[in-house]
XYZ file of C-alpha atoms in Angstrom:
358
model
C 27.689 6.011 -26.764
C 25.776 4.308 -23.945
C 26.140 5.952 -20.534
C 25.670 3.715 -17.506
C 25.341 4.799 -13.906
C 24.941 3.095 -10.545
C 23.603 4.802 -7.421
C 23.710 3.211 -3.969
C 22.186 5.022 -0.973
C 21.904 3.903 2.646
C 19.962 5.846 5.286
C 19.988 5.112 9.023
C 17.689 6.493 11.705
C 19.642 8.008 14.586
C 16.868 9.620 16.624
C 13.572 8.719 14.960
C 10.328 9.200 16.877
C 9.187 6.205 18.941
C 5.737 6.385 20.563
C 4.382 4.305 23.465
C 1.084 4.403 25.333
C 2.063 4.289 29.003
C -1.606 4.034 30.043
C -1.656 0.506 28.604
C -1.298 -2.112 31.369
C 1.185 -4.961 31.211
C -0.402 -8.097 29.750
C -1.345 -10.735 32.308
C -2.963 -13.206 29.921
C -2.342 -14.809 26.550
C -4.997 -16.039 24.174
C -5.617 -19.758 24.095
C -4.870 -21.643 20.887
C -2.523 -21.204 17.951
C -2.918 -17.407 18.131
C -1.578 -16.956 21.649
C -0.638 -13.292 21.589
C -0.559 -11.194 24.805
C -3.953 -9.903 25.972
C -4.457 -6.511 27.638
C -7.997 -6.887 28.976
C -7.808 -6.685 32.784
C -10.620 -9.234 33.112
C -10.111 -12.173 30.778
C -11.974 -13.841 29.191
C -14.922 -12.279 31.056
C -15.430 -8.533 30.714
C -13.681 -8.261 27.363
C -16.649 -6.447 25.848
C -15.868 -3.234 27.750
C -12.486 -2.192 26.425
C -12.616 1.318 27.897
C -12.414 0.266 31.536
C -10.558 -2.992 31.031
C -7.607 -1.874 28.921
C -6.349 1.212 30.744
C -4.319 1.714 33.882
C -6.280 4.898 34.557
C -9.790 4.567 33.043
C -10.244 8.370 33.230
C -7.398 8.951 30.759
C -7.928 7.944 27.149
C -4.267 7.461 26.203
C -0.975 8.762 27.544
C 1.544 8.760 24.715
C 5.208 9.027 25.614
C 7.445 10.143 22.776
C 11.050 9.017 22.832
C 13.622 7.978 20.220
C 14.705 4.882 18.366
C 17.660 4.191 16.096
C 16.377 0.948 14.571
C 14.907 2.269 11.319
C 16.839 2.162 8.077
C 16.462 2.187 4.304
C 18.619 1.591 1.273
C 18.208 1.549 -2.478
C 20.241 0.828 -5.561
C 19.534 2.172 -9.051
C 21.202 1.086 -12.267
C 20.541 3.250 -15.328
C 21.496 3.206 -18.995
C 20.880 6.039 -21.451
C 21.898 6.939 -24.969
C 21.551 10.027 -27.137
C 21.397 9.375 -30.885
C 22.493 11.808 -33.603
C 19.027 12.219 -35.097
C 17.390 13.848 -32.041
C 16.384 10.598 -30.390
C 17.351 9.703 -26.826
C 16.433 6.699 -24.670
C 16.770 5.699 -21.025
C 16.008 2.630 -18.892
C 16.570 2.158 -15.158
C 15.818 -0.312 -12.377
C 15.588 0.496 -8.647
C 15.522 -1.938 -5.730
C 14.528 -0.496 -2.353
C 14.283 -1.806 1.194
C 12.929 0.276 4.089
C 11.949 -0.658 7.632
C 10.661 1.537 10.433
C 9.294 1.328 13.954
C 6.409 3.765 13.376
C 4.539 4.444 10.144
C 3.832 8.070 10.974
C 0.644 10.007 11.690
C -0.743 13.469 12.305
C -0.467 13.292 16.122
C 1.288 11.065 18.647
C -1.927 9.208 19.476
C -2.574 8.213 15.858
C 1.068 7.158 15.398
C 0.595 4.639 18.214
C -3.008 3.704 17.449
C -2.518 2.966 13.754
C 0.538 0.724 14.011
C -0.344 -2.892 13.208
C 0.884 -5.359 15.831
C 0.809 -9.039 16.732
C 2.575 -8.698 20.082
C 3.231 -5.832 22.482
C 1.803 -2.596 20.954
C 4.548 -0.633 22.740
C 7.423 -2.767 21.464
C 10.311 -1.089 19.684
C 10.279 -3.430 16.670
C 10.846 -3.016 12.962
C 8.667 -3.896 10.009
C 8.218 -2.794 6.411
C 7.619 0.916 5.887
C 4.126 1.714 4.654
C 5.286 3.545 1.498
C 7.886 0.990 0.434
C 7.962 0.209 -3.305
C 10.533 -2.557 -3.448
C 10.951 -2.900 -7.204
C 10.553 -0.275 -9.935
C 11.495 -0.105 -13.604
C 11.303 3.101 -15.642
C 12.045 3.823 -19.278
C 11.753 6.843 -21.552
C 12.014 7.550 -25.269
C 12.130 11.104 -26.635
C 12.428 12.571 -30.125
C 12.826 16.237 -31.101
C 13.047 17.768 -34.580
C 13.459 21.407 -35.615
C 12.453 22.336 -39.129
C 11.699 25.252 -41.505
C 13.427 27.679 -39.156
C 10.220 28.361 -37.259
C 9.010 25.036 -35.864
C 10.009 22.158 -33.638
C 8.116 19.019 -32.673
C 8.883 16.838 -29.676
C 7.363 13.448 -28.857
C 8.150 11.738 -25.570
C 7.022 8.579 -23.822
C 7.631 7.590 -20.221
C 6.899 4.110 -18.838
C 6.862 3.044 -15.196
C 6.402 -0.514 -13.914
C 6.298 -1.005 -10.144
C 4.623 -2.807 -7.290
C 1.632 -0.644 -6.423
C 1.936 -0.453 -2.620
C 1.745 -2.353 0.638
C -0.954 -3.255 3.150
C -1.478 -5.186 6.396
C -3.751 -8.171 7.000
C -5.622 -7.541 10.246
C -8.625 -8.606 12.301
C -11.713 -6.433 12.490
C -12.295 -6.014 16.215
C -10.093 -5.484 19.246
C -8.725 -8.970 19.815
C -5.795 -8.074 22.070
C -7.684 -5.478 24.113
C -5.297 -2.565 23.585
C -8.260 -0.247 22.843
C -6.558 1.207 19.777
C -9.519 1.263 17.413
C -10.094 -2.388 16.646
C -8.356 -2.762 13.282
C -4.663 -2.885 14.166
C -4.305 -6.553 15.231
C -2.380 -8.545 12.635
C -3.923 -11.903 11.810
C -2.549 -15.330 12.574
C -2.564 -17.410 9.383
C -3.971 -20.872 10.227
C -2.536 -24.049 8.744
C -5.671 -26.114 9.308
C -9.150 -25.727 10.871
C -7.877 -26.745 14.310
C -5.879 -23.492 14.499
C -8.851 -21.149 14.209
C -12.264 -21.261 15.859
C -14.889 -20.012 13.412
C -18.519 -19.470 14.371
C -21.619 -19.504 12.161
C -22.861 -16.353 10.458
C -26.605 -15.835 10.125
C -28.291 -13.084 8.168
C -30.664 -12.118 5.365
C -29.696 -12.076 1.700
C -30.723 -9.458 -0.834
C -34.039 -11.226 -1.453
C -34.941 -11.215 2.228
C -34.263 -14.915 2.707
C -32.472 -16.052 5.873
C -29.148 -17.850 5.504
C -26.509 -19.533 7.649
C -22.878 -19.393 6.596
C -21.578 -22.299 8.672
C -18.157 -22.478 10.279
C -17.247 -25.391 7.993
C -18.210 -23.410 4.888
C -16.251 -20.420 6.124
C -13.131 -22.536 6.679
C -13.381 -24.057 3.193
C -13.567 -20.578 1.637
C -10.883 -19.143 3.926
C -8.535 -22.025 3.135
C -9.015 -21.418 -0.608
C -8.370 -17.714 -0.132
C -5.130 -18.303 1.790
C -3.946 -20.817 -0.825
C -4.442 -18.377 -3.717
C -2.755 -15.486 -1.893
C 0.994 -15.543 -2.526
C 1.843 -13.814 0.751
C -0.525 -15.674 3.096
C 0.126 -19.103 1.609
C 3.815 -18.744 2.442
C 3.176 -17.737 6.064
C 0.788 -20.402 7.334
C 1.403 -21.003 11.022
C 2.800 -17.469 11.473
C 1.518 -13.959 12.065
C 1.100 -11.531 9.191
C 3.695 -8.755 9.122
C 2.974 -5.058 9.303
C 2.811 -3.862 5.689
C 3.702 -7.390 4.600
C 1.103 -7.592 1.825
C 2.235 -6.351 -1.586
C -0.146 -4.988 -4.213
C 0.300 -6.238 -7.798
C 2.674 -4.794 -10.339
C 1.227 -1.929 -12.372
C 2.528 -0.413 -15.562
C 1.718 3.067 -16.818
C 2.698 4.677 -20.125
C 2.515 8.471 -20.448
C 2.742 10.401 -23.734
C 3.761 14.020 -24.269
C 3.706 15.954 -27.554
C 5.140 19.485 -27.791
C 4.767 21.803 -30.767
C 6.990 24.875 -30.755
C 6.393 27.961 -32.911
C 9.393 30.302 -32.998
C 8.700 34.035 -32.969
C 11.615 36.358 -33.785
C 11.381 39.736 -32.046
C 13.483 42.824 -31.494
C 14.712 45.507 -33.873
C 16.844 43.063 -35.825
C 14.534 40.081 -35.255
C 17.364 38.152 -33.591
C 15.653 37.294 -30.329
C 13.745 34.057 -30.529
C 10.679 33.568 -28.371
C 8.645 30.402 -28.425
C 4.936 29.726 -28.370
C 4.585 26.155 -27.156
C 1.497 23.942 -27.315
C 1.524 20.741 -25.284
C -0.568 17.601 -25.157
C -0.126 15.151 -22.271
C -1.946 11.838 -22.081
C -1.406 10.061 -18.784
C -1.889 6.285 -18.714
C -2.239 6.252 -22.502
C -2.311 2.441 -22.458
C -5.732 2.640 -20.817
C -6.898 4.820 -23.716
C -5.819 2.110 -26.155
C -7.155 -0.835 -24.133
C -9.347 -0.491 -21.026
C -7.660 -3.562 -19.502
C -4.248 -1.847 -19.449
C -2.875 0.483 -16.780
C -5.291 -0.682 -14.094
C -4.572 -0.104 -10.398
C -5.490 -2.973 -8.081
C -6.343 -2.801 -4.377
C -7.163 -5.483 -1.786
C -10.758 -6.656 -1.695
C -10.520 -6.691 2.094
C -7.441 -6.263 4.275
C -9.415 -6.836 7.520
C -9.741 -10.463 6.554
C -11.444 -11.907 9.651
C -13.875 -10.482 12.202
C -13.077 -11.069 15.870
C -16.258 -12.124 17.708
C -14.999 -12.535 21.281
C -13.595 -15.245 23.549
C -15.160 -18.462 24.727
C -14.971 -19.652 28.346
C -11.502 -21.162 27.785
C -10.031 -17.914 26.465
C -9.974 -19.120 22.840
C -10.700 -16.343 20.331
C -13.594 -16.864 17.924
C -13.830 -15.415 14.441
C -16.000 -15.109 11.380
C -15.001 -14.995 7.714
C -17.740 -12.767 6.249
C -19.018 -12.926 2.697
C -17.571 -10.453 0.242
C -21.193 -9.632 -0.604
C -23.765 -10.876 1.902
C -26.715 -9.855 -0.324
C -25.672 -12.332 -3.001
C -23.867 -14.689 -0.591
C -20.674 -14.271 -2.605
C -17.591 -15.510 -0.719
C -14.266 -13.693 -0.710
C -12.102 -15.773 -3.061
C -9.461 -13.415 -4.514
C -7.074 -10.922 -2.954
C -7.371 -7.980 -5.343
C -9.900 -6.089 -7.418
C -9.537 -3.330 -9.997
C -9.825 0.140 -8.502
C -12.131 2.348 -10.556
C -10.618 5.667 -9.465
C -8.395 8.047 -11.432
C -5.322 5.820 -11.165
C -7.098 3.282 -13.401
C -8.192 5.869 -15.985
C -6.472 7.736 -18.770
C -6.369 11.512 -18.487
C -5.527 14.219 -21.017
C -4.080 17.672 -20.422
C -3.634 20.554 -22.865
C -1.214 23.388 -22.243
C -0.064 26.690 -23.739
C 3.192 28.387 -22.794
C 5.042 31.440 -24.090
C 8.821 31.301 -23.541
C 10.743 34.594 -23.585
C 14.357 34.814 -24.689
């Protein structure tokens, strides 16, 4: 009595939108050091502080987006499902889905934001693929439902639905316009250093929450950054390489939802043969969080703009800082994720009333 099914779907872009900024000059420089990506500042390394005049062919035009087409994007998924209906009003289902999706652009409200918001480590106009921003690679779902009619006038239904999936994707980037493409300063993917010789960190000075001055030295920053990379599953496996667009994966999250329906049958008509139904419903979303406040939590990155770009030295080597997670308490950034305290990490309850006509 078990029914199994297998679904396989492949989708290919034929004429997807591909956006370039044709007011961006060709790169004439590359950064010095392990992160040697192309640089779009016209004057390098001097003059890199004025990105408006030094990163445009025509400084009087903000951007000039050219929309064309690309056929490189694709996606596919496979779902295997098993379900069974029992004789006593009980039915159960479990399914697993694996998905892969890659695109050239992540999408946006206008052409300028489509180009501006794409994370890059090379040419911002390149027609290259990376992970789609809404990709959930693995997902498991299961449901269990029971329904019972009794006394000729009532029926009770209890259903549970469980979903376990990776929560989302994100990109590790620099804060600041390292490559000089003048796209907002947060779209440059980081280079993941293998050792301190592959990144030039500079001291951070400031005032803590008590008003005392502090210096977060370059050596201290490297020690904390190295620990952070080592504990991060994605970054630790890509030392010596650039981060990928949407390469970071948020942790698995499970959510259990509960629904209870109570039907009251009302017989109407001259011969009382038509059966209408007054239905009361109770839905509890993320019921696990109601049972235990450590269950059903949604986790987000502490900081996806991991490093702050501080400019170039005289040799054209980029300099960076690894800021504290909390400068007031001088707390370093040591872990990738934190619990989000929004609605996705909370249980919610909904009551409903419905009248169903025959």
